[in-house]
XYZ file of C-alpha atoms in Angstrom:
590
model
C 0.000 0.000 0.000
C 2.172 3.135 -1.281
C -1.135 5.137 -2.382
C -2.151 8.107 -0.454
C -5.726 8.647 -1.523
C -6.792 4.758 -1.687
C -5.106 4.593 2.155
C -7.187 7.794 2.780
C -10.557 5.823 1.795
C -9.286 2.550 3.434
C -9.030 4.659 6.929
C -12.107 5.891 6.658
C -14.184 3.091 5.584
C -12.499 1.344 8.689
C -13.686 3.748 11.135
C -16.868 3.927 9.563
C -18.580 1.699 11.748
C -19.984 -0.175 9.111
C -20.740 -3.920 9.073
C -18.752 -5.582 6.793
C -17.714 -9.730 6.143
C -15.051 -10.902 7.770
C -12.770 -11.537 5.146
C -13.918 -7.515 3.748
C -13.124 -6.567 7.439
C -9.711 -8.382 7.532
C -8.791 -6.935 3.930
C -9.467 -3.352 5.029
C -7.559 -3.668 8.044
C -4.664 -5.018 5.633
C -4.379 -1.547 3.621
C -4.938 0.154 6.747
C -2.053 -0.971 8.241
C 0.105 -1.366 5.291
C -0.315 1.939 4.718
C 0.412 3.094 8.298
C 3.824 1.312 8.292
C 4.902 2.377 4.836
C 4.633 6.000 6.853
C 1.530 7.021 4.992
C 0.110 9.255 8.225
C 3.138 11.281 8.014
C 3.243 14.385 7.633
C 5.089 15.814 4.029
C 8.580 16.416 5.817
C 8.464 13.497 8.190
C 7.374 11.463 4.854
C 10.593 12.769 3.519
C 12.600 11.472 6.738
C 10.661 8.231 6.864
C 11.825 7.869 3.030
C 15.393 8.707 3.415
C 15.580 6.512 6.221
C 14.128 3.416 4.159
C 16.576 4.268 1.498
C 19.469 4.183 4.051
C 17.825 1.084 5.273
C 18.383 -0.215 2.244
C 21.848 0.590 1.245
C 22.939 -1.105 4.898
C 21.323 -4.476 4.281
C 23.258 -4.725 0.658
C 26.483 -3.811 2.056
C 25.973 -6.279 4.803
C 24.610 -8.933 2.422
C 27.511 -8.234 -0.035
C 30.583 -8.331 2.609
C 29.113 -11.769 4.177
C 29.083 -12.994 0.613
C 32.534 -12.309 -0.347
C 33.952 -13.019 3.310
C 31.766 -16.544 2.403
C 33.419 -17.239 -0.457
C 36.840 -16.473 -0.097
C 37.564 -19.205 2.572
C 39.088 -22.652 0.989
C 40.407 -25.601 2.754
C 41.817 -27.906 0.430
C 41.692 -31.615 1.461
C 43.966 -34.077 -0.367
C 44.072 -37.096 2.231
C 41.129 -39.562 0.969
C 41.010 -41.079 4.377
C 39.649 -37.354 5.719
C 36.704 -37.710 3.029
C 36.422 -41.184 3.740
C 33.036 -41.190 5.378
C 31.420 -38.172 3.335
C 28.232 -38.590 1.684
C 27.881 -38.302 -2.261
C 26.200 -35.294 -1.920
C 29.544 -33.693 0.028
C 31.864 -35.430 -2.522
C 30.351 -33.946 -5.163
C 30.231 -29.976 -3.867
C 33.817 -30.174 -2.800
C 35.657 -32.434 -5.300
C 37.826 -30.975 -8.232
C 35.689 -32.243 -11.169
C 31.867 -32.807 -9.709
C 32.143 -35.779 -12.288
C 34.684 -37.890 -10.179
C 33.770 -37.115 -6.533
C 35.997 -39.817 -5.367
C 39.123 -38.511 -6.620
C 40.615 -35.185 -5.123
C 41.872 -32.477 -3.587
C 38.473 -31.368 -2.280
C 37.929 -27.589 -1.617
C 35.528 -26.941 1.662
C 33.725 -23.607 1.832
C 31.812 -21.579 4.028
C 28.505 -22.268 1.913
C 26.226 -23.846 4.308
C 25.477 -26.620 1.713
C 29.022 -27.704 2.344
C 29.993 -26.336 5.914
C 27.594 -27.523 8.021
C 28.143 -31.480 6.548
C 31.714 -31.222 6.345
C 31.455 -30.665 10.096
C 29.002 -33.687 10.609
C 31.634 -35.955 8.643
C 35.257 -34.772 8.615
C 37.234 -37.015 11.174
C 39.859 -34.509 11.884
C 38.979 -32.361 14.697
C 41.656 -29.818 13.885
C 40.105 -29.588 10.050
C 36.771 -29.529 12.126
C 38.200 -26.401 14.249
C 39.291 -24.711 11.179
C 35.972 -24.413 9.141
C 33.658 -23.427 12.415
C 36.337 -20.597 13.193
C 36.020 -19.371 9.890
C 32.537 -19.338 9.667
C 31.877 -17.574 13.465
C 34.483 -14.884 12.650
C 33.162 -13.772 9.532
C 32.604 -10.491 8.526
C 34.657 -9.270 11.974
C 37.391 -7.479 13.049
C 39.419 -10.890 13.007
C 39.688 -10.984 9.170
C 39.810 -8.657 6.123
C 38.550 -5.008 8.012
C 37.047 -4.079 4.449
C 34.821 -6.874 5.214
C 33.661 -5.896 8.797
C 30.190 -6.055 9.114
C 30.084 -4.666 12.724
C 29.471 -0.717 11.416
C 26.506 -1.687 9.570
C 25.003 -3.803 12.398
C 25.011 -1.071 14.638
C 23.466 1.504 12.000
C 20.826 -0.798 11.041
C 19.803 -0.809 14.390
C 19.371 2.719 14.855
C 18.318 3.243 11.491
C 15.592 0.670 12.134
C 14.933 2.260 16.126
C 14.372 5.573 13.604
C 12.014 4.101 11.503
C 9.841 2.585 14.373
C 9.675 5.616 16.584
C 8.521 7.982 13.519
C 5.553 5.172 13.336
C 4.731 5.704 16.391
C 6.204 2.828 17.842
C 8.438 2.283 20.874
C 10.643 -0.059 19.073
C 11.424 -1.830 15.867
C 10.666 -5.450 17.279
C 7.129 -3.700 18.790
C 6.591 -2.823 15.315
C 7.112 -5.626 13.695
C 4.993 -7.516 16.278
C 2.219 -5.911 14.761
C 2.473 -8.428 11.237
C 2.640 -11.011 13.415
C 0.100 -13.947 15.130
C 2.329 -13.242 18.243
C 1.033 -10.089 18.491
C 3.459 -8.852 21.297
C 6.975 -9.135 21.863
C 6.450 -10.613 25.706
C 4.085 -13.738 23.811
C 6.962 -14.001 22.431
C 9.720 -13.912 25.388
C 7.061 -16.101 27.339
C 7.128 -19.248 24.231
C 10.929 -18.735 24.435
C 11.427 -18.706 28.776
C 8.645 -21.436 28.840
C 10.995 -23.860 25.820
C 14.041 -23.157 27.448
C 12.468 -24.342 30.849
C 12.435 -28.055 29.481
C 15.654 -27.776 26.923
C 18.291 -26.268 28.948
C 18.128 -28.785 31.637
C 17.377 -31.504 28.752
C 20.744 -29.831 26.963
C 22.596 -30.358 29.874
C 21.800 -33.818 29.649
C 22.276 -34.768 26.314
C 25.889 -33.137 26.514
C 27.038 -34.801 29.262
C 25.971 -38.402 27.236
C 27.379 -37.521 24.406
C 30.756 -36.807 25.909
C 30.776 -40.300 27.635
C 29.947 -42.081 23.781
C 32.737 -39.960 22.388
C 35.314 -40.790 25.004
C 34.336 -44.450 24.942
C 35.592 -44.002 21.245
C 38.633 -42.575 22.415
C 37.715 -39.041 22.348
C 39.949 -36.960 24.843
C 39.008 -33.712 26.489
C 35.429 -31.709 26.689
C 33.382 -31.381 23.606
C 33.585 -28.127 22.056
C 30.969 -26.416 19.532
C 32.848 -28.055 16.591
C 33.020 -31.082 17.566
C 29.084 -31.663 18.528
C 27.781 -32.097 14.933
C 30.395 -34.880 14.009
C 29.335 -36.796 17.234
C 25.945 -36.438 17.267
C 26.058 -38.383 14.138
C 28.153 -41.067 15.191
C 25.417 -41.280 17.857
C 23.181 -41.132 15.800
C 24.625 -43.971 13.336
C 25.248 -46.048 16.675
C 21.418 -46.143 17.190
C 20.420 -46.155 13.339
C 22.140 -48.560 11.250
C 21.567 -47.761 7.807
C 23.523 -44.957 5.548
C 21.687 -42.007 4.344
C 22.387 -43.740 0.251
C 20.404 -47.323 1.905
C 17.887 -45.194 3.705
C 16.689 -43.243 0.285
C 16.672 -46.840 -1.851
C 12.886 -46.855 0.488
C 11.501 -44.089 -1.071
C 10.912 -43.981 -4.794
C 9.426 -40.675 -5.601
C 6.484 -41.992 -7.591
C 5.611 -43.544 -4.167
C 6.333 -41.100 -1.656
C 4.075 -38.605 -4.032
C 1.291 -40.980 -4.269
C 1.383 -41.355 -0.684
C 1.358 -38.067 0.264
C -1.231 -37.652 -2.062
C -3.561 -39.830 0.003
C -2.987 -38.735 3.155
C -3.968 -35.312 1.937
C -7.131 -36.361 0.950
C -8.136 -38.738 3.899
C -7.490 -35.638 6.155
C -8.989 -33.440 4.214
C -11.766 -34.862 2.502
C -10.054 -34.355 -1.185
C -9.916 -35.966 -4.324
C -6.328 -34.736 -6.013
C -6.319 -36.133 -9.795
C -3.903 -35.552 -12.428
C -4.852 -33.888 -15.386
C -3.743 -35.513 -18.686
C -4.898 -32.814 -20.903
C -3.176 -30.032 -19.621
C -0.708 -28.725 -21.138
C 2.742 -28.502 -19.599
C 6.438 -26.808 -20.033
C 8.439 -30.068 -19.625
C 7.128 -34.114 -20.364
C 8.574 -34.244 -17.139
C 6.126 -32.066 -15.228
C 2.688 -32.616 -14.401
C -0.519 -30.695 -13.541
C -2.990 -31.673 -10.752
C -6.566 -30.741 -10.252
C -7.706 -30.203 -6.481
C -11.314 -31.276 -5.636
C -13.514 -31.829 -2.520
C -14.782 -35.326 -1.559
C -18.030 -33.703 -3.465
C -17.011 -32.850 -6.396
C -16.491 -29.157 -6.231
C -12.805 -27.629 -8.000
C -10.306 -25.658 -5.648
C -7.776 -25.228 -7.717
C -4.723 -26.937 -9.337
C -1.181 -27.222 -8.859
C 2.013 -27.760 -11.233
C 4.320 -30.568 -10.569
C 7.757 -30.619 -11.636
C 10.086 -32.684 -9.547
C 13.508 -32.942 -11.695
C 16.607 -31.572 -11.766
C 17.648 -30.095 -14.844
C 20.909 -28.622 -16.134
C 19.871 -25.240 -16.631
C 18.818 -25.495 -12.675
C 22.643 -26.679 -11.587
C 24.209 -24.681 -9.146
C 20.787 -23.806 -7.427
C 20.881 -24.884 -3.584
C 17.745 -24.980 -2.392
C 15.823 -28.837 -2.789
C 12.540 -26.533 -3.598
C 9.982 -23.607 -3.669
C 5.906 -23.381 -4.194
C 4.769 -20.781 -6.686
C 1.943 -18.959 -6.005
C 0.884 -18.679 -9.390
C -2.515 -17.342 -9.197
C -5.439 -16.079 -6.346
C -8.988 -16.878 -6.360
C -10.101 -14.381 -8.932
C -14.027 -13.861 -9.469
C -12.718 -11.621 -12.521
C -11.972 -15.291 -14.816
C -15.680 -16.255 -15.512
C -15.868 -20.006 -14.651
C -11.835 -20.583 -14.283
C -11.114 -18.098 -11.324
C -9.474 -20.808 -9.193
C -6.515 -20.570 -7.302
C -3.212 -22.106 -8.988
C 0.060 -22.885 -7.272
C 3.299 -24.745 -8.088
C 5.857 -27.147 -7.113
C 9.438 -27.102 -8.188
C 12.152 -29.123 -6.694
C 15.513 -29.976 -7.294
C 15.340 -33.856 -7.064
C 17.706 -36.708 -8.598
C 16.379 -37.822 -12.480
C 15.888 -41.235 -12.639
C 19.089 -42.876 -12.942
C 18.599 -44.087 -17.237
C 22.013 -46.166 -17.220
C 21.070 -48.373 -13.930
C 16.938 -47.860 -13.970
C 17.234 -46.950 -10.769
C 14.305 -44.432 -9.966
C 13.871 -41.345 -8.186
C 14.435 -41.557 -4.826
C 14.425 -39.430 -1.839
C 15.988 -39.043 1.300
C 14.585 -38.158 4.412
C 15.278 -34.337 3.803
C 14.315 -34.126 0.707
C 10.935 -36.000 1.568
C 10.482 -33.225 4.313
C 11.136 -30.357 2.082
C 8.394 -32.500 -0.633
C 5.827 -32.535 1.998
C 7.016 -28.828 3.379
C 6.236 -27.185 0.463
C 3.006 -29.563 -0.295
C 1.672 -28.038 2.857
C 2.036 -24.265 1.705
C 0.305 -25.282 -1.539
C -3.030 -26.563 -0.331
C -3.285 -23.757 1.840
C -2.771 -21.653 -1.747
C -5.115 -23.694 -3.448
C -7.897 -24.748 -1.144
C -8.336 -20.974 -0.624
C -12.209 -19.896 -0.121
C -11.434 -15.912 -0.138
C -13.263 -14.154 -3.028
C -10.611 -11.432 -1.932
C -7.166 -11.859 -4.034
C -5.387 -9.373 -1.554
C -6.682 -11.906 1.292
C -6.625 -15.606 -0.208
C -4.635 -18.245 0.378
C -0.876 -17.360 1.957
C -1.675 -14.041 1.290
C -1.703 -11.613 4.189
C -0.770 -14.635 6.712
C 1.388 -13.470 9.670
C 4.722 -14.183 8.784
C 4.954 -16.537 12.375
C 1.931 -18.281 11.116
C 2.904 -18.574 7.146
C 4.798 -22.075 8.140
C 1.779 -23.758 10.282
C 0.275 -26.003 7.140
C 3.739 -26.333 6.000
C 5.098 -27.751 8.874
C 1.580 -29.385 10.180
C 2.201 -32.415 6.640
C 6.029 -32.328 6.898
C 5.225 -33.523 11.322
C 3.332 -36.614 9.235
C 6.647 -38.181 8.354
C 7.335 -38.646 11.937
C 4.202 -41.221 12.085
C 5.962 -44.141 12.048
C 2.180 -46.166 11.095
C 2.762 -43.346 7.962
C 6.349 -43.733 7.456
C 5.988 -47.297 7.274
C 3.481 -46.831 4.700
C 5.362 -44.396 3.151
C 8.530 -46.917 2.663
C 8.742 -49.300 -0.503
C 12.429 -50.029 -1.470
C 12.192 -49.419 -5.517
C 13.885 -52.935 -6.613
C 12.208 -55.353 -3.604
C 9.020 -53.512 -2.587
C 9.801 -54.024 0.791
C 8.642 -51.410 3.631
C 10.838 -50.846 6.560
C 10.124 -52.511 10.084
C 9.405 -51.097 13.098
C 12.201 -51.505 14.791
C 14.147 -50.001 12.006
C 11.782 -46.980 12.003
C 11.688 -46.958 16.041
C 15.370 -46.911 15.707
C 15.367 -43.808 13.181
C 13.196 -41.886 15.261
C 15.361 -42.516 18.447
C 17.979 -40.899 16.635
C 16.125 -38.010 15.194
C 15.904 -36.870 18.872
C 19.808 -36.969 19.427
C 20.532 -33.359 21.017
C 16.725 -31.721 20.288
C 17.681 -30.194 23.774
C 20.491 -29.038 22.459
C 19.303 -27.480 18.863
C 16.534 -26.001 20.230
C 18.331 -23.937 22.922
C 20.246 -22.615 19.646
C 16.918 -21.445 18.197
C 16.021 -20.294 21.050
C 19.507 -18.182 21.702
C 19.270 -16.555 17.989
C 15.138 -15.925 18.750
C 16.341 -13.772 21.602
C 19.389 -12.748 19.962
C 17.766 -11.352 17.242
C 14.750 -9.978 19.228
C 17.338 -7.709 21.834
C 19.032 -6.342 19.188
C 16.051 -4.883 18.479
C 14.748 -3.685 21.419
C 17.410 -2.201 22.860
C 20.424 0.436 22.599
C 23.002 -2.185 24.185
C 25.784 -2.381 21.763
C 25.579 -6.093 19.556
C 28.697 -7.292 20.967
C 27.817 -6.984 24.927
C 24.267 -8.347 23.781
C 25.804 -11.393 22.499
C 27.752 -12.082 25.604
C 24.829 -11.566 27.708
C 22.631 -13.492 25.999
C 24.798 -16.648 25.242
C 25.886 -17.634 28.438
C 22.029 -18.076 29.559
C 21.613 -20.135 26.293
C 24.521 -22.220 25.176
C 26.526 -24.562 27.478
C 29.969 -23.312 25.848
C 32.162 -20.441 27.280
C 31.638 -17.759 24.163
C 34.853 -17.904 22.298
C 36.669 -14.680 22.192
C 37.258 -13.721 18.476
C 33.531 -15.187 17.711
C 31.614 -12.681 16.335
C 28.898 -14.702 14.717
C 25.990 -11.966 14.598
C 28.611 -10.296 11.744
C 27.349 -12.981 9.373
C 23.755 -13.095 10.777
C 21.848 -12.588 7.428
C 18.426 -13.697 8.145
C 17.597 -10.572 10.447
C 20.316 -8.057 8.661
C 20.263 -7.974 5.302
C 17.043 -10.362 5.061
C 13.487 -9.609 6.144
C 13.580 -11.295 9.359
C 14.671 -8.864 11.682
C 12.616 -9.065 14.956
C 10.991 -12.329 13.396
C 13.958 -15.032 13.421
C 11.415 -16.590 16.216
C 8.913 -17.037 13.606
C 10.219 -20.207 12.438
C 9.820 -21.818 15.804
C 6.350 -20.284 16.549
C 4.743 -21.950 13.750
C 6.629 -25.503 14.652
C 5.020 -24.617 18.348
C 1.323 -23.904 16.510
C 2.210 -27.151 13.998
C 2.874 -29.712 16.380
C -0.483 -28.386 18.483
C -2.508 -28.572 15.738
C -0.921 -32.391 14.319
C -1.942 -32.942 18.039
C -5.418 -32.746 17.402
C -5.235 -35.724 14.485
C -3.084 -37.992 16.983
C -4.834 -37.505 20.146
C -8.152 -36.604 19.332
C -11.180 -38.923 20.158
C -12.647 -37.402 17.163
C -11.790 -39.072 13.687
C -9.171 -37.770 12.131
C -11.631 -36.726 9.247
C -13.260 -34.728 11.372
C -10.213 -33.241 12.580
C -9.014 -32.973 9.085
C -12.467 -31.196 7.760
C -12.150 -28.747 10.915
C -8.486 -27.860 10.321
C -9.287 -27.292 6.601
C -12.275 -25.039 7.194
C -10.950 -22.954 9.864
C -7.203 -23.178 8.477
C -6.243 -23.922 5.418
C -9.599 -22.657 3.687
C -9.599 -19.065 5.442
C -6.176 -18.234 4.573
C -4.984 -14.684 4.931
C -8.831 -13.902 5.419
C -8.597 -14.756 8.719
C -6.277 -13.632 11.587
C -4.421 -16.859 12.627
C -4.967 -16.846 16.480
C -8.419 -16.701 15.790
C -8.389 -19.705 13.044
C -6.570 -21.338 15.524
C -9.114 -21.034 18.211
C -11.855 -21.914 15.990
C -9.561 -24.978 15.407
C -8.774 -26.352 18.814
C -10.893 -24.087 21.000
C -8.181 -22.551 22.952
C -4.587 -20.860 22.464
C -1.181 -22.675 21.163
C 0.816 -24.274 23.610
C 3.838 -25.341 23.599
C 3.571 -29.008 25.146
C 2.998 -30.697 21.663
C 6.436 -29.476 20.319
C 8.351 -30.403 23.281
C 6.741 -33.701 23.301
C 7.716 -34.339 19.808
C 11.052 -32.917 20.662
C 11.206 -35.907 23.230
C 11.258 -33.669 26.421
C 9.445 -33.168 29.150
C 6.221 -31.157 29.054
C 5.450 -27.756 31.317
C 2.007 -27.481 32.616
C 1.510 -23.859 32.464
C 0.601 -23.272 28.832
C 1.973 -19.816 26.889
C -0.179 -17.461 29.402
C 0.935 -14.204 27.343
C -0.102 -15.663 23.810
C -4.045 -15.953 25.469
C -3.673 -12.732 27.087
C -2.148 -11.070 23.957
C -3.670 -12.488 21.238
C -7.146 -11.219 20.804
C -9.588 -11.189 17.911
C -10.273 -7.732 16.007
C-alpha cells in the first residue's frame, strides 16, 4: 500500500462503523495498516525522513549482504588425504571435489557455503580440520579478518536506522513494530514461548551433553566437547542407534511412491480428491498438472508438478519452492481458481542403472514442506485476491500447514506406509523406524536452545540500545553450554535478520513448529476421527487463509490458544504445565 488517496478511503471506511464480512473486514484492516507502516500518516517532511531513512535502510542491508558474501566465499580448505573424506556422503563429494564428475578422486575444496559447511562438520574425522571451518565461519565479517569486510558498522546503524524508523511510526521499538504483522502479536508472547521452551531444553541440553561426551570418550575421544566437535558426534550417535547410511535409507523411497502417498494422506485428512490432469498442457514431459477437488465434487484449484533436476537449474541450492501462481479471482468467468506450483531440485531417474527417483529423508520433508504451503494456496475460499490463500498470513503463522504435513513423516504407522524399497518392494520394520526416530531426537535439547539463543538474539538487538557485541555475551551464556569464544563474532554474518526480512521475526520459524505440532496434536490424540479433525483444520485453516487472523483460526480450530507441550513432546522432552499465558492474554480477535 504506497497510495495516499486509496489509504485515505481505506481509513475511513475502517472507522466507519460499518458492518462488513469478515474476510472484507480483515482486507481493510490489511491496507490500513500497510499503509500506516509504509509511513503514509506522516506528515510531508516526516514522509521525507521516513523515506530517506528506508533508502538508508536499504543501502545497509546490501552492504551487509555483499561483505558476508565475499567473506563466504573467499575461505578454501583444500583436502587431499582420501582417508579425511572417507566417510562423506555423495552429496559432500560432489560440492567439494575438483571435477563434480569424479567425486571420489581429489583435492576437495571446503567452503563456508552452508550446503558444504555444516556437513563437512558432521563428517570430517579430523577435529583440527573440524576447528578450522567453524572458526572461519563464526568470525566472519569481523574485526578478526579482512577489516574491508567488517560487518560490525553496519550492524550497529541498522539498528538505529531501524529504532528511527519505528519511533517515527509511532512505535516504541522496531521489534514492537514488527509484532504488529505477526500472530504473536506482542513481543512478551513471544519472550514467554521462548522462557517457557528453554524451561524443558536447557536442563534436557545439559543432559544430552554430558551423554554424548561419555559415547565420544568411549571411542577414544579426549578432552570436553567443544561447539565443533558436537555435529560430528551427534552423528556417530546417531549412526550407533540407526544402522543404515543415508544412500540405503533413500533406496525406500521412490518418488512416484512417496508422491502418491502423500497424495492420500492429503485427501483422507482433508476430505479431497487430487487427480492428475492428462490434458493439460505442460512446459516439460517431465512435469505434471494436478486438479484439487472436494470429496463432493467441487474444483479448488490446481497445482504444477515438476520434480527434476535439470541442467539449466545446476548450481541452485535450495531442494525446492511453491509458486503462487494465481489467487482466487471472481474476474476469470468459470476458471477463477486458485493455482500454485511445485518445483524441486530432485535426482532424475538414474537411465544407465533404472534406478528411480528416490528421496531421502530431507528431501521427503522439504516435498511434503512445500506440499503443505500449496493446499493452503489452493484450497483458498477468499473471493478477496489481496486476502486468499498465503496471502496476508502473519509471517509466524505462514509455516503452520507447512510444517503441520512435513510432522506426518514422523508417524511411524505413515512412514511405514510411506517406505517401498524401488527394486524389492519391501517397507521398513518397526524396529528399524523406532530406531530412526530414536535418533532423530539426538541433542533436540540441544538445537533447540540454539533457536532459542538466535530468537532472543535477534529480538534484543532490536529492542534495545546495548551495543551487539555486549548483547551477544549476555545473551549466550544463559543459552549455550559453551564459554563464548573470544574472536567469535557470529551476529557479523547473521543474514536472516540483517540484510534479510527477518529482523525481529527469526522466532517465527519456531512459533509456527510450536502452533504445527499443536494442531498435528489434534489428528493424533483426538477422540474425534481424524476426518473430522481434518475437515475442521481445513475449514478454519487452510480454507480461510490470509482472510482470517491466525490466532483466531486457531481457536476456531482447537478451541483454545497454542501451547507449547505438543512441540516439546515431539522434541522428546518433558512437558510444562503452564501453557503460553501471554499468547491468550495477547492475542485477541479484532
Amino acid at each position: 500500500m504506497h497510495s495516499k488517496p486509496i489509504y485515505e478511503a481505506m481509513k475511513k471506511i475502517h472507522g466507519s462503523g460499518s458492518k462488513f464480512s469478515e474476510e472484507e473486514a480483515r482486507t481493510v484492516k490489511k491496507f490500513v495498516l500497510e499503509g500506516r507502516l509504509n509511513g503514509l500518516d506522516l506528515a510531508p517532511k516526516e514522509f521525507q525522513h521516513y523515506s530517506n531513512i528506508m533508502g538508508q535502510i536499504g543501502q545497509e542491508r546490501g552492504q551487509f549482504f555483499g561483505k558476508e558474501k565475499v567473506a563466504t566465499e573467499a575461505f578454501k580448505q583444500i583436502i587431499g588425504d582420501p582417508s579425511m573424506t572417507r566417510d562423506f556422503p555423495r552429496s559432500l563429494l560432489v560440492a567439494t571435489a575438483q571435477d563434480s564428475a569424479k567425486p571420489g578422486q581429489g583435492p576437495w575444496t571446503v567452503t563456508l557455503r552452508q550446503s558444504v559447511a555444516e556437513p563437512f562438520l558432521q563428517y570430517c574425522p579430523m577435529r583440527e580440520l573440524r576447528w578450522n571451518v567453524w572458526q572461519a565461519s563464526v568470525r566472519r565479517c569481523s574485526n578478526e579478518g579482512d577489516r574491508e569486510l567488517n560487518n560490525s558498522v553496519h550492524i550497529e546503524k541498522l539498528r538505529s536506522l531501524r529504532k528511527d524508523q519505528a519511533k517515527l511510526l509511532g512505535f516504541d521499538t522496531f521489534a514492537d513494530m514488527s509484532m504488529q504483522t505477526k500472530m504473536a502479536g506482542k513481543v512478551d508472547t513471544v519472550r514467554s514461548m521462548i522462557a517457557t521452551l528453554l524451561l524443558k531444553a536447557k536442563p534436557a541440553q545439559d543432559a544430552e551433553l554430558k551423554n554424548l561426551l561419555k559415547f565420544a570418550q568411549e571411542r577414544g575421544f579426549e578432552g570436553g566437547l567443544m561447539p565443533w566437535d558436537i555435529p560430528y558426534w551427534k552423528r556417530k550417535q546417531q549412526r550407533s542407534i540407526f544402522k543404515m547410511t543415508e544412500e540405503e535409507m533413500q533406496l525406500y523411497f521412490p518418488l512416484e511412491h512417496v508422491v502418491s502417498c502423500m497424495f492420500r494422506l492429503a485427501e483422507k485428512l482433508f476430505q479431497l480428491e487430487i487427480v492428475k490432469d492428462e490434458h493439460a498442457s505442460n512446459w516439460h514431459p517431465d512435469a505434471a498438472f494436478y486438479q484439487v477437488r472436494s470429496a463432493e465434487g467441487r474444483l479448488f484449484g490446481g497445482f504444477y508438478l515438476d520434480p527434476f533436476l535439470r541442467p539449466e537449474s545446476k548450481g541452485k541450492s535450495a531442494i525446492g519452492w511453491m509458486l503462487n501462481v494465481r489467487g482466487r479471482n471472481l474476474a476469470i468467468p468459470n476458471g477463477g481458481v486458485p493455482l500454485g506450483g511445485l518445483v524441486f531440485n530432485f535426482a532424475p531417474p538414474d537411465a544407465t542403472t533404472g534406478t528411480p527417483s528416490c528421496l531421502t529423508i530431507l528431501e521427503m520433508r522439504e516435498l511434503f514442506s512445500k506440499f503443505g504451503h500449496m493446499l493452503q494456496q489452493v484450497l483458498a475460499t477468499a473471493t478477496c485476491s489481496e486476502v486468499s490463500g498465503l496471502t496476508n498470513v502473519e509471517w509466524d503463522a505462514v509455516n503452520i500447514s507447512s510444517q503441520l504435513m512435513s510432522m506426518w513423516l514422523t508417524d511411524p504407522s505413515f512412514l511405514q506406509s510411506l517406505s517401498h524399497h524401488h527394486a524389492t518392494g519391501e517397507q521398513l520394520t518397526e524396529e528399524t523406524i523406532a530406531s530412526l526416530s530414536k535418533s532423530n531426537r539426538i541433542l533436540a535439547g540441544h538445537e533447540l536452545c540454539r533457536e532459542l539463543y538466535l530468537s532472543t538474539l535477534d529480538m534484543d538487538l532490536h529492542s534495545t540500545d546495548e551495543f551487539w557485541l555486549d548483547t551477544m555475551k549476555r545473551i549466550y551464556r544463559q543459552y549455550m553450554p559453551f564459554e563464548l569464544d573470544k574472536r567469535d563474532a557470529h551476529p557479523c554474518s547473521f543474514t536472516p535478520i540483517f540484510s534479510g526480512d527477518w529482523a525481529a521475526a527469526y522466532y517465527s520459524g519456531l512459533w509456527g513448529r510450536m502452533v504445527a505440532a499443536d494442531a498435528y496434536n489434534a489428528f493424533k490424540d483426538s477422540s474425534e476421527d481424524v476426518e473430522e479433525v481434518g475437515k475442521r483444520f481445513r475449514q478454519c485453516i487452510l480454507e480461510p487463509g490470509g482472510a482470517v487472523q491466525p490466532a483466531v483460526a486457531f481457536r476456531r480450530f482447537r478451541g483454545r490458544d497454542p501451547s507449547p507441550n505438543a512441540l516439546l513432546n515431539s522434541l522428546g522432552l518433558k512437558v510444562v504445565k503452564p501453557a503460553v499465558k501471554a499468547a491468550s492474554n495477547n492475542i485477541v480477535d479484532n
